[in-house]
XYZ file of C-alpha atoms in Angstrom:
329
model
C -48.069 -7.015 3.985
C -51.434 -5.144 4.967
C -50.922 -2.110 2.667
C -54.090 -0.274 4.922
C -51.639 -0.372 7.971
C -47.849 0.452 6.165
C -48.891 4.148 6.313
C -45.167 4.917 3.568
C -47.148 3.590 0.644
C -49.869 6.750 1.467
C -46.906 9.072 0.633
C -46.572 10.428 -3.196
C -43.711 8.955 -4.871
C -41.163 11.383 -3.604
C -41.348 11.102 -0.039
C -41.222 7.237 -0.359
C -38.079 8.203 -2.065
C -37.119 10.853 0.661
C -38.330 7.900 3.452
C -36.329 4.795 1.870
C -32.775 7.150 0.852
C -33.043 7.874 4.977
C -32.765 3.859 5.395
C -28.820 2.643 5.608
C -27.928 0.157 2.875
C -28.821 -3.270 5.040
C -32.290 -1.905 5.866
C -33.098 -0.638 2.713
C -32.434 -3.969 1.716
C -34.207 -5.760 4.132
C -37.245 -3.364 3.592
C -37.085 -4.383 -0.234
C -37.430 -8.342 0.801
C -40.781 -7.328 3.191
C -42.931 -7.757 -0.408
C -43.266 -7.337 -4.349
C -44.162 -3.416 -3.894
C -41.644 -2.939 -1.548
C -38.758 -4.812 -3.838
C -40.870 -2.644 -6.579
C -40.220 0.495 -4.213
C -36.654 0.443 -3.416
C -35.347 -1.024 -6.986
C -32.826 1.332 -8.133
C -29.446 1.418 -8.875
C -26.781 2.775 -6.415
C -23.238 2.480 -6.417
C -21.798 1.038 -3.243
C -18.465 -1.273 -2.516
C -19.613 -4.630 -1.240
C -17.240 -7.850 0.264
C -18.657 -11.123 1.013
C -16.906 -13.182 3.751
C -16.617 -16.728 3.536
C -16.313 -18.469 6.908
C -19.013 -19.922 9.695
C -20.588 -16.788 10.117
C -20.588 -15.563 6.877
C -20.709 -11.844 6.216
C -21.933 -9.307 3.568
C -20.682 -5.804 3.876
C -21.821 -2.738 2.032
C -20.769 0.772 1.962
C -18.573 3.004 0.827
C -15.357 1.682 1.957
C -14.950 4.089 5.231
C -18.392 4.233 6.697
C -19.699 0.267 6.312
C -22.665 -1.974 7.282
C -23.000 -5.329 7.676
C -25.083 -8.314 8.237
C -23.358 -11.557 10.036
C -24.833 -14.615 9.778
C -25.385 -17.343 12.962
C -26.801 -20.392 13.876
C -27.010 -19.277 17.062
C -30.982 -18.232 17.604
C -31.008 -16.341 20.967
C -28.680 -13.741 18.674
C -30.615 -12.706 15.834
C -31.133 -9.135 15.569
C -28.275 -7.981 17.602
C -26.385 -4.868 16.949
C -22.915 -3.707 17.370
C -20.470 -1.108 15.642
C -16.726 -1.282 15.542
C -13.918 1.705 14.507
C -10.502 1.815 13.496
C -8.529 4.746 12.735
C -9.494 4.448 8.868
C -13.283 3.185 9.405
C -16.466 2.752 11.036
C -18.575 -0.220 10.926
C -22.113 -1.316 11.829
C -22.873 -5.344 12.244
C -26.432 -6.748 12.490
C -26.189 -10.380 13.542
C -29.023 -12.693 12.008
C -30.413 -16.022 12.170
C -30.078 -19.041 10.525
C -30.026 -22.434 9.998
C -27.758 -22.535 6.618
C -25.658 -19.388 7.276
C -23.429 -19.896 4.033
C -26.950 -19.867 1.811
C -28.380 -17.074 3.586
C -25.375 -14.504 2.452
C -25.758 -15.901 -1.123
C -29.805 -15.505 -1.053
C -28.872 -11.914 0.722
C -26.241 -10.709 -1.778
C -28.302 -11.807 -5.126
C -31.280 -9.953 -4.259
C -29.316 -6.860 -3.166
C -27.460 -7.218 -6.659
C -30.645 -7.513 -8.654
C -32.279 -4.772 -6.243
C -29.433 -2.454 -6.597
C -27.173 -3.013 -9.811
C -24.176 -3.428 -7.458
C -21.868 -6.201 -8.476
C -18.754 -7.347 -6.121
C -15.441 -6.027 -5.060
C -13.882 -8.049 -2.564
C -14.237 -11.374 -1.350
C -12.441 -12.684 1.964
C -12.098 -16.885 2.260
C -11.027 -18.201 5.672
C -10.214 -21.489 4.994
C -9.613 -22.583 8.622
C -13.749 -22.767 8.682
C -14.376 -25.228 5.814
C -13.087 -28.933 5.149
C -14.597 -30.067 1.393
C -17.192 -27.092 1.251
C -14.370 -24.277 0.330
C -15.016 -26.277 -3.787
C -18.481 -25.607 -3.682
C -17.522 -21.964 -2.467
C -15.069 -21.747 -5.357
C -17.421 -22.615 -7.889
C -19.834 -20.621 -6.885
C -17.634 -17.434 -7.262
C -16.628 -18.913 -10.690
C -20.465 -19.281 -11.494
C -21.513 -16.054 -10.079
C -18.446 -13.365 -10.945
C -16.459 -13.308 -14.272
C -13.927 -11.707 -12.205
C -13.378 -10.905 -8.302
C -11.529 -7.288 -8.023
C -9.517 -8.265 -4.714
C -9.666 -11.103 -3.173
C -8.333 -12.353 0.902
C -7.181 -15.769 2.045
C -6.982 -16.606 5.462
C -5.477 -20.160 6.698
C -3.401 -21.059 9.517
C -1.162 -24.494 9.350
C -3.283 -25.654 5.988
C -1.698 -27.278 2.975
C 0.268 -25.565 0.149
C -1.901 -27.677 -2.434
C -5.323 -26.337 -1.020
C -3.884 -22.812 -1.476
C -2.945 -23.386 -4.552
C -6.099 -24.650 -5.313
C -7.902 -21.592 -4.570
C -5.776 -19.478 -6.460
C -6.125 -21.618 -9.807
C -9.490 -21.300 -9.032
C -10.467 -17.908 -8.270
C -10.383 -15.392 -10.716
C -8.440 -12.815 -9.091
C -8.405 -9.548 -11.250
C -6.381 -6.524 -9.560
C -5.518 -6.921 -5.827
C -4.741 -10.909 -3.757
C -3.596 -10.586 -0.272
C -2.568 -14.236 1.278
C -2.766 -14.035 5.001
C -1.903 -18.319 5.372
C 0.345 -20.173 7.410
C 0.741 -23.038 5.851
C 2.628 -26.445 6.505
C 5.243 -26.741 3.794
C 7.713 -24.247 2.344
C 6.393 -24.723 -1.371
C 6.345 -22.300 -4.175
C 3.069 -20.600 -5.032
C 2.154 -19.799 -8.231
C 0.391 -16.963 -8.324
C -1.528 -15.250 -11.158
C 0.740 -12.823 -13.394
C -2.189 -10.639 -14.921
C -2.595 -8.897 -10.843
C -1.988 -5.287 -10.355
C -1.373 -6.036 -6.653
C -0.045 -8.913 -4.321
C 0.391 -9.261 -0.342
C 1.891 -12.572 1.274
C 1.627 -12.492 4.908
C 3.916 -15.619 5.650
C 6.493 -15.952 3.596
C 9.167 -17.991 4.879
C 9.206 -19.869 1.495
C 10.269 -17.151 -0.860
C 13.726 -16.578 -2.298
C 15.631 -13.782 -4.369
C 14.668 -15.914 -7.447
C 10.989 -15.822 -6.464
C 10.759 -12.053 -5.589
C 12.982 -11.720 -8.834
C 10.118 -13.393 -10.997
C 6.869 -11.431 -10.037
C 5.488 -8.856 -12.544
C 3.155 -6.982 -10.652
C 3.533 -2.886 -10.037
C 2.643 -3.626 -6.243
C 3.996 -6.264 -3.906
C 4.362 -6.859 -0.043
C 6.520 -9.692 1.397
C 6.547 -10.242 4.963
C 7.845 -12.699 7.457
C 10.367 -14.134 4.986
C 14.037 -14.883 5.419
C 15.315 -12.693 2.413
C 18.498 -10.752 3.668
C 19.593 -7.047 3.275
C 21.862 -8.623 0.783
C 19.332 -9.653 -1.400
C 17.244 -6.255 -0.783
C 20.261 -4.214 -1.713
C 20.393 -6.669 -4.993
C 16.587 -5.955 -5.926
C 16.894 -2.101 -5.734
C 20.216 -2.082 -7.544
C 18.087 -4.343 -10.108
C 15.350 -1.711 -10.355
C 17.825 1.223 -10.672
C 19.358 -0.076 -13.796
C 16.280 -1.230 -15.138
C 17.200 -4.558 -15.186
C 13.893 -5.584 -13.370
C 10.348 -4.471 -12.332
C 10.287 -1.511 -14.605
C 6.779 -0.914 -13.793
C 7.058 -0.809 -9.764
C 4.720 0.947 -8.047
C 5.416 0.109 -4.284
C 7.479 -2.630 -2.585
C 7.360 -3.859 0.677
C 9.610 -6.627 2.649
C 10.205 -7.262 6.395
C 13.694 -6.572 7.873
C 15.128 -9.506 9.041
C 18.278 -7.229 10.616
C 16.655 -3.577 10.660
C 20.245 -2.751 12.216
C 22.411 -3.298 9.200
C 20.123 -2.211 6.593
C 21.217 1.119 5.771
C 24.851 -0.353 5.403
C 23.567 -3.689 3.931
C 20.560 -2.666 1.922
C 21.724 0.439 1.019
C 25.349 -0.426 0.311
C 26.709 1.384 -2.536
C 23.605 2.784 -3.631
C 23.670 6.951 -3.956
C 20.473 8.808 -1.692
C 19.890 11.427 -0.592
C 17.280 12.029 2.818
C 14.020 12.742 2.499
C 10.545 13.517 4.527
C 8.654 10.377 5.541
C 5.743 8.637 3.376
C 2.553 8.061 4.085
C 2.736 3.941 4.998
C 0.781 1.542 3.862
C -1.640 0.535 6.812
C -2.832 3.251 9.571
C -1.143 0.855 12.180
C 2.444 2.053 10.636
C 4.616 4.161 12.324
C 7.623 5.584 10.288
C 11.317 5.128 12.576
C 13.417 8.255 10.211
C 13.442 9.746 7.273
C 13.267 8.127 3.058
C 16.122 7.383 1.531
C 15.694 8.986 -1.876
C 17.505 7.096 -4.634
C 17.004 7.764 -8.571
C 16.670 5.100 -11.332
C 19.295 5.478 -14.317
C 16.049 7.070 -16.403
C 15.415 9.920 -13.871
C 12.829 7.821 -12.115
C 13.049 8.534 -8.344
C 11.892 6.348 -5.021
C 11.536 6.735 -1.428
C 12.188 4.101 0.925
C 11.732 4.210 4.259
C 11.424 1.904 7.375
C 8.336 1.304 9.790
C 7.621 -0.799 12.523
C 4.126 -2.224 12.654
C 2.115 -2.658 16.099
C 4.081 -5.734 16.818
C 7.061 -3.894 16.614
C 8.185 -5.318 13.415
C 10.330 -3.640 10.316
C 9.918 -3.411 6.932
C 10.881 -1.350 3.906
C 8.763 0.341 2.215
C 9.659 1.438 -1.628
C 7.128 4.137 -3.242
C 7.552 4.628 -6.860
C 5.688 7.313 -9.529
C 2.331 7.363 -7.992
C 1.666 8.703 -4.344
C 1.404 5.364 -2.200
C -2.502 5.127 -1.121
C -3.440 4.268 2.655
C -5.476 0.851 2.735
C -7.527 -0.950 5.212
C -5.077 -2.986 7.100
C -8.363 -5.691 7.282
């Protein structure tokens, strides 16, 4: 860099400071990487929520969880440098698309010198496995090498084997939240990780009352399985005489007969109505009411139904804590 010509390093300290806190996250960043006095510059702590994406265009996002940027990685040459945002109801997002010839290595290279520019360590991590064949192991140990522990962690797959997801899961070190959005090609039991705060499994079809039965986390979603209202209105019964899942938080599972569930689900269970509850994704619409019903210790819970945008049910089971509105990414 000709120093004579970048007319910022003129400035006293302060307005460099004033200058560079004016730059979003990705180009303070990539203003840091233009030399050693910039890197010297911009190195400072700040305290920011970042998710790395595994997949062919591999993506590092940074922000604070409702106003985001990120930088998208392509092999595609006649791309680099273009822009484009994208909203939902719950967010606001910013994509710069750049070039390169080893996309996967580029995000690493990206993300380390952020983290030793910035202090900021990891929070999520997103793995679409549909993108890699043997190169989802060297992704794996790369997490293991690089993060003692991964906050929340995303697993996409459609039609894949049971063993490769179980793979990644004995492999990542998943601390509070895991949210499995995988088809997958065999209706196998998953072991998942007891020691996490939160679980989501998209697909389903494999799990039985035994299986929901067994998990020990405070939060849990299970969708698109074939568990009845007979076997809902045994789980809440279990929970009300604190037989099971003493700790519950929130509980969600799909409604394979929405029709019969207050006489199914709720069958001879004592509630009372209540106002709706917040749901758990923005795309949730609530169809009545809660059904307020009271564990034998005082304890009380609201469950009510939604329907998604694809027009399908679940329950939804709020416990103790006011249920929190997520990203539904």
């Amino acid at each position: 860099m000709n120093r004579a010509r970048f007319r910022l390093f003129r400035l006293d300290y302060v307005a460099i400071r004033e200058v560079l806190n004016s730059l979003d996250p990705i180009d303070y960043i990539n203003f840091s990487r233009a030399s050693k006095s910039c890197k010297a510059l911009a190195s400072i702590k700040k305290s920011y929520q970042v998710c790395l994406t595994f997949g062919i265009c591999p993506v590092f996002m940074i922000g604070n969880g409702i106003n985001n940027y990120a930088v998208r990685w392509t092999k595609e040459k006649q791309k680099d440098g273009t822009r484009w945002i994208k909203t939902w109801p719950d967010e606001w997002r910013e994509y710069l698309l750049k070039y390169s010839e080893n996309p996967l290595g580029a995000m690493k290279e990206f993300y380390m010198h952020a983290r030793s520019l910035m202090g900021i360590d990891i929070d999520s991590v997103v793995v679409r496995m549909d993108d890699f064949e043997e190169q989802f192991r060297e992704i794996l140990y790369w997490l293991n090498s690089t993060f003692g522990e991964i906050p929340a962690v995303r697993v996409w797959g459609n039609n894949q084997r049971q063993e490769k997801l179980q793979y990644v899961l004995d492999n990542v070190k998943c601390k509070n939240s895991l949210k499995i959005f995988w088809k997958t090609t065999e209706n196998l039991t998953l072991e998942i990780p007891e020691t996490i705060k939160e679980l989501r499994i998209c697909y389903g079809s494999w799990i039985t009352l035994n299986y929901l039965m067994s998990l020990k986390m405070s939060k849990f979603a299970l969708l698109h399985t074939y568990l009845t209202n007979k076997d809902i209105n045994f789980f809440f019964k279990s929970w009300m005489q604190m037989k099971s899942h003493k700790n519950l938080e929130s509980f969600e599972i799909n409604l394979t007969n929405r029709e019969d569930f207050i006489a199914i689900g709720l069958r001879d269970i004592p509630y009372e109505m209540g106002p709706t509850i917040p749901g758990p994704y923005w795309c949730y619409t609530a169809v009545e009411g809660s059904f307020e019903i009271t564990r034998k210790d005082g304890l009380t819970a609201s469950i009510c139904i939604f329907e998604s945008l694809m027009k399908e049910c679940s329950a939804v089971m709020c416990t103790r804590l006011p249920f929190v509105r997520v990203s539904g990414r």
